[in-house]
Short mmCIF file of C-alpha atoms (C1' of nucleotides) in Angstrom, two decimals:
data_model
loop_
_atom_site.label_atom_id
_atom_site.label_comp_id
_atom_site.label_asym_id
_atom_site.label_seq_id
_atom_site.Cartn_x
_atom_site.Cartn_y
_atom_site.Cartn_z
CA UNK A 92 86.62 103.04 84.38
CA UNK A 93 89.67 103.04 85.87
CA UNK A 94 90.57 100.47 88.18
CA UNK A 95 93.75 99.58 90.19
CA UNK A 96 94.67 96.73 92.87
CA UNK A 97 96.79 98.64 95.76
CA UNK A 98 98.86 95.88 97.14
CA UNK A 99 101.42 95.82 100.78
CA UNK A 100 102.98 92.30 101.48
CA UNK A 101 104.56 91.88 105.20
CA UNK A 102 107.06 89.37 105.62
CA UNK A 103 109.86 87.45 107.10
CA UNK A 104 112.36 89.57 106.02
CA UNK A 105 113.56 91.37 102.92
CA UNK A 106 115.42 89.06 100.59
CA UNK A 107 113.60 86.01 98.85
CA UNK A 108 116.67 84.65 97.62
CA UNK A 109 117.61 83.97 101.44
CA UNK A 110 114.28 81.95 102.20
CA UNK A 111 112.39 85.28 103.31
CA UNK A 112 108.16 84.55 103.07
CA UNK A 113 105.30 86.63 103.00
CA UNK A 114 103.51 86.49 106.33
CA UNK A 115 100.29 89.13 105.49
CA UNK A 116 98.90 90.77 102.68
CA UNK A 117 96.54 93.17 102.24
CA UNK A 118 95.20 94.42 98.54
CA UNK A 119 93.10 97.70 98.34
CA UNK A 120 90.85 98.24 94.96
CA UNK A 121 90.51 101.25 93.65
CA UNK A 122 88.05 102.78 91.51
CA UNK A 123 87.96 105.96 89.83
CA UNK A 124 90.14 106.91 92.55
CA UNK A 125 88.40 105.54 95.24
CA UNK A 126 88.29 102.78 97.40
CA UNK A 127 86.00 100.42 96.57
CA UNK A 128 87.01 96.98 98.00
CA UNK A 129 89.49 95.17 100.44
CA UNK A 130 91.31 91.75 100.62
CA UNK A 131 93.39 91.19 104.07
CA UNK A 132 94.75 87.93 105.64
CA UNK A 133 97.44 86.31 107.57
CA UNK A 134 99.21 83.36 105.86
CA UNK A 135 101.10 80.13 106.97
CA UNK A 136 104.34 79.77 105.17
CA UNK A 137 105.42 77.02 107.60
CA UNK A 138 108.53 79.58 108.31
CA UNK A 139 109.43 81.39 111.78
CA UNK A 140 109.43 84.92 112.23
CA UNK A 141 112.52 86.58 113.17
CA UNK A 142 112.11 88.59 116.70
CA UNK A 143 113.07 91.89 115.18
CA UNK A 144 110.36 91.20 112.43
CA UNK A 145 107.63 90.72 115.16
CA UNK A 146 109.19 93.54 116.92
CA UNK A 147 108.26 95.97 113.82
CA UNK A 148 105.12 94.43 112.85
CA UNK A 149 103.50 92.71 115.35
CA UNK A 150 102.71 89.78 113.67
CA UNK A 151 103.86 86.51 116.01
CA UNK A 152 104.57 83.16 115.51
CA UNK A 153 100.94 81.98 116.86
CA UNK A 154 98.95 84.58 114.90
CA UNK A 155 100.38 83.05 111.05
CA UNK A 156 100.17 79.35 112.59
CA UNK A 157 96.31 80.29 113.61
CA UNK A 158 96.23 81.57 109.31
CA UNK A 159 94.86 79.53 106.09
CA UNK A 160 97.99 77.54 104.13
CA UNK A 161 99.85 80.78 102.17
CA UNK A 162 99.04 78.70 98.88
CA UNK A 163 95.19 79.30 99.90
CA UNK A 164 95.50 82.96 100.68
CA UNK A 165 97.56 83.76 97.41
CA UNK A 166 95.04 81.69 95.29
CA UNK A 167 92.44 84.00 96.91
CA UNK A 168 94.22 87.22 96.66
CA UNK A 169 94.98 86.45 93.04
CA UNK A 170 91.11 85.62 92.16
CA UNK A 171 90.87 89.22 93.97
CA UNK A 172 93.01 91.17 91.97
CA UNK A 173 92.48 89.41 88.37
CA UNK A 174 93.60 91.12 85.69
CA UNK A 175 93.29 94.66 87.61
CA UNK A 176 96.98 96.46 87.26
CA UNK A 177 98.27 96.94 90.75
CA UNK A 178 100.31 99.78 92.49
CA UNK A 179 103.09 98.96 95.77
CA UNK A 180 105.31 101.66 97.65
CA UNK A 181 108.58 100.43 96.42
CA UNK A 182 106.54 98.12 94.46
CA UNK A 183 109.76 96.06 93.10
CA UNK A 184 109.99 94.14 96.76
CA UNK A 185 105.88 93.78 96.58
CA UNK A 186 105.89 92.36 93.34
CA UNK A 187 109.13 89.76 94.20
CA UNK A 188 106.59 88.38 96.59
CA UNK A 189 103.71 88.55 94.51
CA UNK A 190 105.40 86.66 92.00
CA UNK A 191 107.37 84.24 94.14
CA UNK A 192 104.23 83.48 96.53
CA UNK A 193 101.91 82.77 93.90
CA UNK A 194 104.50 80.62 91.86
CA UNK A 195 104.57 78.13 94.91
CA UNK A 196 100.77 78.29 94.43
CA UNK A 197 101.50 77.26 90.78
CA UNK A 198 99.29 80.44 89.57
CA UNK A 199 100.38 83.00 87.59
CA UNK A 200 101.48 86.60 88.23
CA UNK A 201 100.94 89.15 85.25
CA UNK A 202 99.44 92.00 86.23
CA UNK A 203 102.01 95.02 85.93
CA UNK A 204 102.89 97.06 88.39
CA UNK A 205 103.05 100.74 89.10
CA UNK A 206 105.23 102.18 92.33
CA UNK A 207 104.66 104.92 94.66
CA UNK A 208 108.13 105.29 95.05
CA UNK A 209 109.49 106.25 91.78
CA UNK A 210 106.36 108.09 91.40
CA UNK A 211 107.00 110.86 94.97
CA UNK A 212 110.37 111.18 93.61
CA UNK A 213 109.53 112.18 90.28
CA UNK A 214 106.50 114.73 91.54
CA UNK A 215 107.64 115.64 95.20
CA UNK A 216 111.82 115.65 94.66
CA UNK A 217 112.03 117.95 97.58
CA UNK A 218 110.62 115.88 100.14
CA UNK A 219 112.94 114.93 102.43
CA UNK A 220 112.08 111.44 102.81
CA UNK A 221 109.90 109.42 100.35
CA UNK A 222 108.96 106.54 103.28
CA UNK A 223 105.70 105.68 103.02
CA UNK A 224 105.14 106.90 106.59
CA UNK A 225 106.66 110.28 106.08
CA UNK A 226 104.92 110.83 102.75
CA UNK A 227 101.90 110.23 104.30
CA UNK A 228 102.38 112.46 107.98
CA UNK A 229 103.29 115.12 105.03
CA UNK A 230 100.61 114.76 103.11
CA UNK A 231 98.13 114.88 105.77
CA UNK A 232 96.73 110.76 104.54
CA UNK A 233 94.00 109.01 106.03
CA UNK A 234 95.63 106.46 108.64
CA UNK A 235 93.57 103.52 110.12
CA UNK A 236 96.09 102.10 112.68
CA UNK A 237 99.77 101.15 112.85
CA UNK A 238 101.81 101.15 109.93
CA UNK A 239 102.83 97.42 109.40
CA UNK A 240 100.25 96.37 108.88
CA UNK A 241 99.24 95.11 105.68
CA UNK A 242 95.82 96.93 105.86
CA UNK A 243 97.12 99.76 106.88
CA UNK A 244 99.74 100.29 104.87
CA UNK A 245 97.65 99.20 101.55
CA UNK A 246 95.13 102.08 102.79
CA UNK A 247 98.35 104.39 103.40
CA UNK A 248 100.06 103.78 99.50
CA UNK A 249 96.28 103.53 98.24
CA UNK A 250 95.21 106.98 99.88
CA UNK A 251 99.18 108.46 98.47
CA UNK A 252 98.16 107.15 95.06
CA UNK A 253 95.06 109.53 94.75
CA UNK A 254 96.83 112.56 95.95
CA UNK A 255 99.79 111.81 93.75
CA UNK A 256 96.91 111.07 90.62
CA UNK A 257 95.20 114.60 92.36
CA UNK A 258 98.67 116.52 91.81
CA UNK A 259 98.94 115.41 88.00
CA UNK A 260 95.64 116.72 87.29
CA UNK A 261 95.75 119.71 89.07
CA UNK A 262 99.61 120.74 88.89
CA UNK A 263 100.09 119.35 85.62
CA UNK A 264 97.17 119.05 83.64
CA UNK A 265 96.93 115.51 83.47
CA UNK A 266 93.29 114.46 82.12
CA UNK A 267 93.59 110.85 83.08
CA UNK A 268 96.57 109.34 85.23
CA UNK A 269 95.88 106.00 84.73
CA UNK A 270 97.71 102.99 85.41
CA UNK A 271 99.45 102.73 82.19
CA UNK A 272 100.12 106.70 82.45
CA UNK A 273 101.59 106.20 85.79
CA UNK A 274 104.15 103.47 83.90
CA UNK A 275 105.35 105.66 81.48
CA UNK A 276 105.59 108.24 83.80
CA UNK A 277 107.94 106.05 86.30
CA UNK A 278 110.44 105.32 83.51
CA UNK A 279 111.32 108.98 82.71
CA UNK A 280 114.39 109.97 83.91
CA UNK A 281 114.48 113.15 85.70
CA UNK A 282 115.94 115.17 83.32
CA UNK A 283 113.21 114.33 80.66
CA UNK A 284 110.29 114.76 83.54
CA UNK A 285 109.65 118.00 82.50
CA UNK A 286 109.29 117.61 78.33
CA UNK A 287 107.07 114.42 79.55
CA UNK A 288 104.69 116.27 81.51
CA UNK A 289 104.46 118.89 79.24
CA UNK A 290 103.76 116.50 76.41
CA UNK A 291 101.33 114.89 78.30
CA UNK A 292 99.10 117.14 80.46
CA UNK A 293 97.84 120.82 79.24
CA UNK A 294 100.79 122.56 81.88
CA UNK A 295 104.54 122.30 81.90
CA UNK A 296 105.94 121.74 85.16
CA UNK A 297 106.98 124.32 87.09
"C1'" DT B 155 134.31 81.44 107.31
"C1'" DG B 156 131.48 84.73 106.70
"C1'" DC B 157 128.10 86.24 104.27
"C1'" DC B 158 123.35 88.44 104.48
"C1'" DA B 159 118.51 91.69 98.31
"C1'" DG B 160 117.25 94.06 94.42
"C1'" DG B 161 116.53 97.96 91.86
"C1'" DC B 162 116.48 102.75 91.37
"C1'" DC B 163 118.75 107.27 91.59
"C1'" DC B 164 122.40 110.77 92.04
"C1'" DT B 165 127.00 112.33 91.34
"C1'" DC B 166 132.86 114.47 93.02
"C1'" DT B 167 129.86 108.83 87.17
"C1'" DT B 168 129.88 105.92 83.02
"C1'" DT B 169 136.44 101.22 84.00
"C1'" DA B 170 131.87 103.33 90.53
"C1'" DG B 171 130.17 104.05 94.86
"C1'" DG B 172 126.84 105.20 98.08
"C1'" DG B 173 122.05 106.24 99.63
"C1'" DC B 174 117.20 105.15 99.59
"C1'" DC B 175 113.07 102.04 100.08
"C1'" DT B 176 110.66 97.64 101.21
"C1'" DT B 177 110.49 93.57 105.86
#
DNA sequence: TGCCAGGCCCTCTTTAGGGCCTT
């Protein structure tokens, strides 16, 4: 069975290194390329939100000092996810946080992760944007709300993970693109893309 | 004072620079 932890992490701003926390996360499992379950909460860093932050996501000052400690939500999240290999859009900032946020919870972080990102510019190089929001208005993806939102961008990444999973199997002849696939498939370069589908599915691309 | 990330990708590259993507 194949199974994969879709994870979206809103925050205080972009940079850990400058004291940004997480302020919301949201994890979407998948299974068999489905969604199956969902983990979403607000968290209490004990850190103020920038205006411009609550300006883009909504998220206020009173909502995350209404949330659980962020220690409690990460432990929770974590005993979510388990051992599941996860997927992010741009899933280098996601996993900073996932890694940072569940150090100060003293728990571990070593599930691997998969992006969205490198994967739409490896499959759909002539889209003009590979936002998460653009990928999906192209795409024609489920939307449930604003984007954000934890939840609803989880849902947005988890929804452009099946038709980027659909495109390998149909386009390319991919039997299974599972997490592991996905991987290898992020780390080829451009030029090799094509010898590395070919290799791997029944089709050549293109 | 003044700064303000990190990592990937492309190209007029590789002794580098600029754009994209996340909040």
């Amino acid at each position: 069975m194949s199974r994969i932890a879709v994870i979206d992490f809103e925050t205080t701003g972009i940079s850990i290194s400058q004291g940004s926390r997480a302020t919301e996360v949201a994890i979407v499992l998948m299974e068999n390329g489905q969604p199956v379950d969902r983990y979403q909460s607000l968290m209490n860093a004990g850190v103020s939100i920038p205006p411009f932050i609550t300006q883009l996501t909504g998220i206020t000052n009173a909502m995350v000092a209404a949330a659980p400690p962020a220690t409690q939500v990460m432990a929770e999240a974590a005993r979510f996810v388990g051992d599941t290999p996860m997927v992010a859009h741009n899933a280098g900032f996601d996993r900073r946080f996932w890694q940072a946020e569940l150090a100060l919870a003293g728990l571990p972080a070593p599930q691997p992760f998969a992006c969205t990102v490198l994967l739409s510019r490896r499959l759909y190089p002539d889209a003009p944007s590979h936002k998460l929001g653009m990928l999906a208005e192209r795409f024609a993806l489920p939307r449930n709300g604003a984007a954000h939102r934890a939840l609803v961008d989880a849902e947005m990444a988890a929804w452009l993970l099946v038709r980027i999973q659909h495109d390998l199997r149909e386009r390319h002849g991919v039997a299974e693109p599972d997490h592991a696939f996905l991987c290898a498939l992020q780390t080829c370069t451009t030029k090799a893309l094509p010898r590395f589908l070919a290799a791997n599915g029944r089709r050549p691309v293109h």
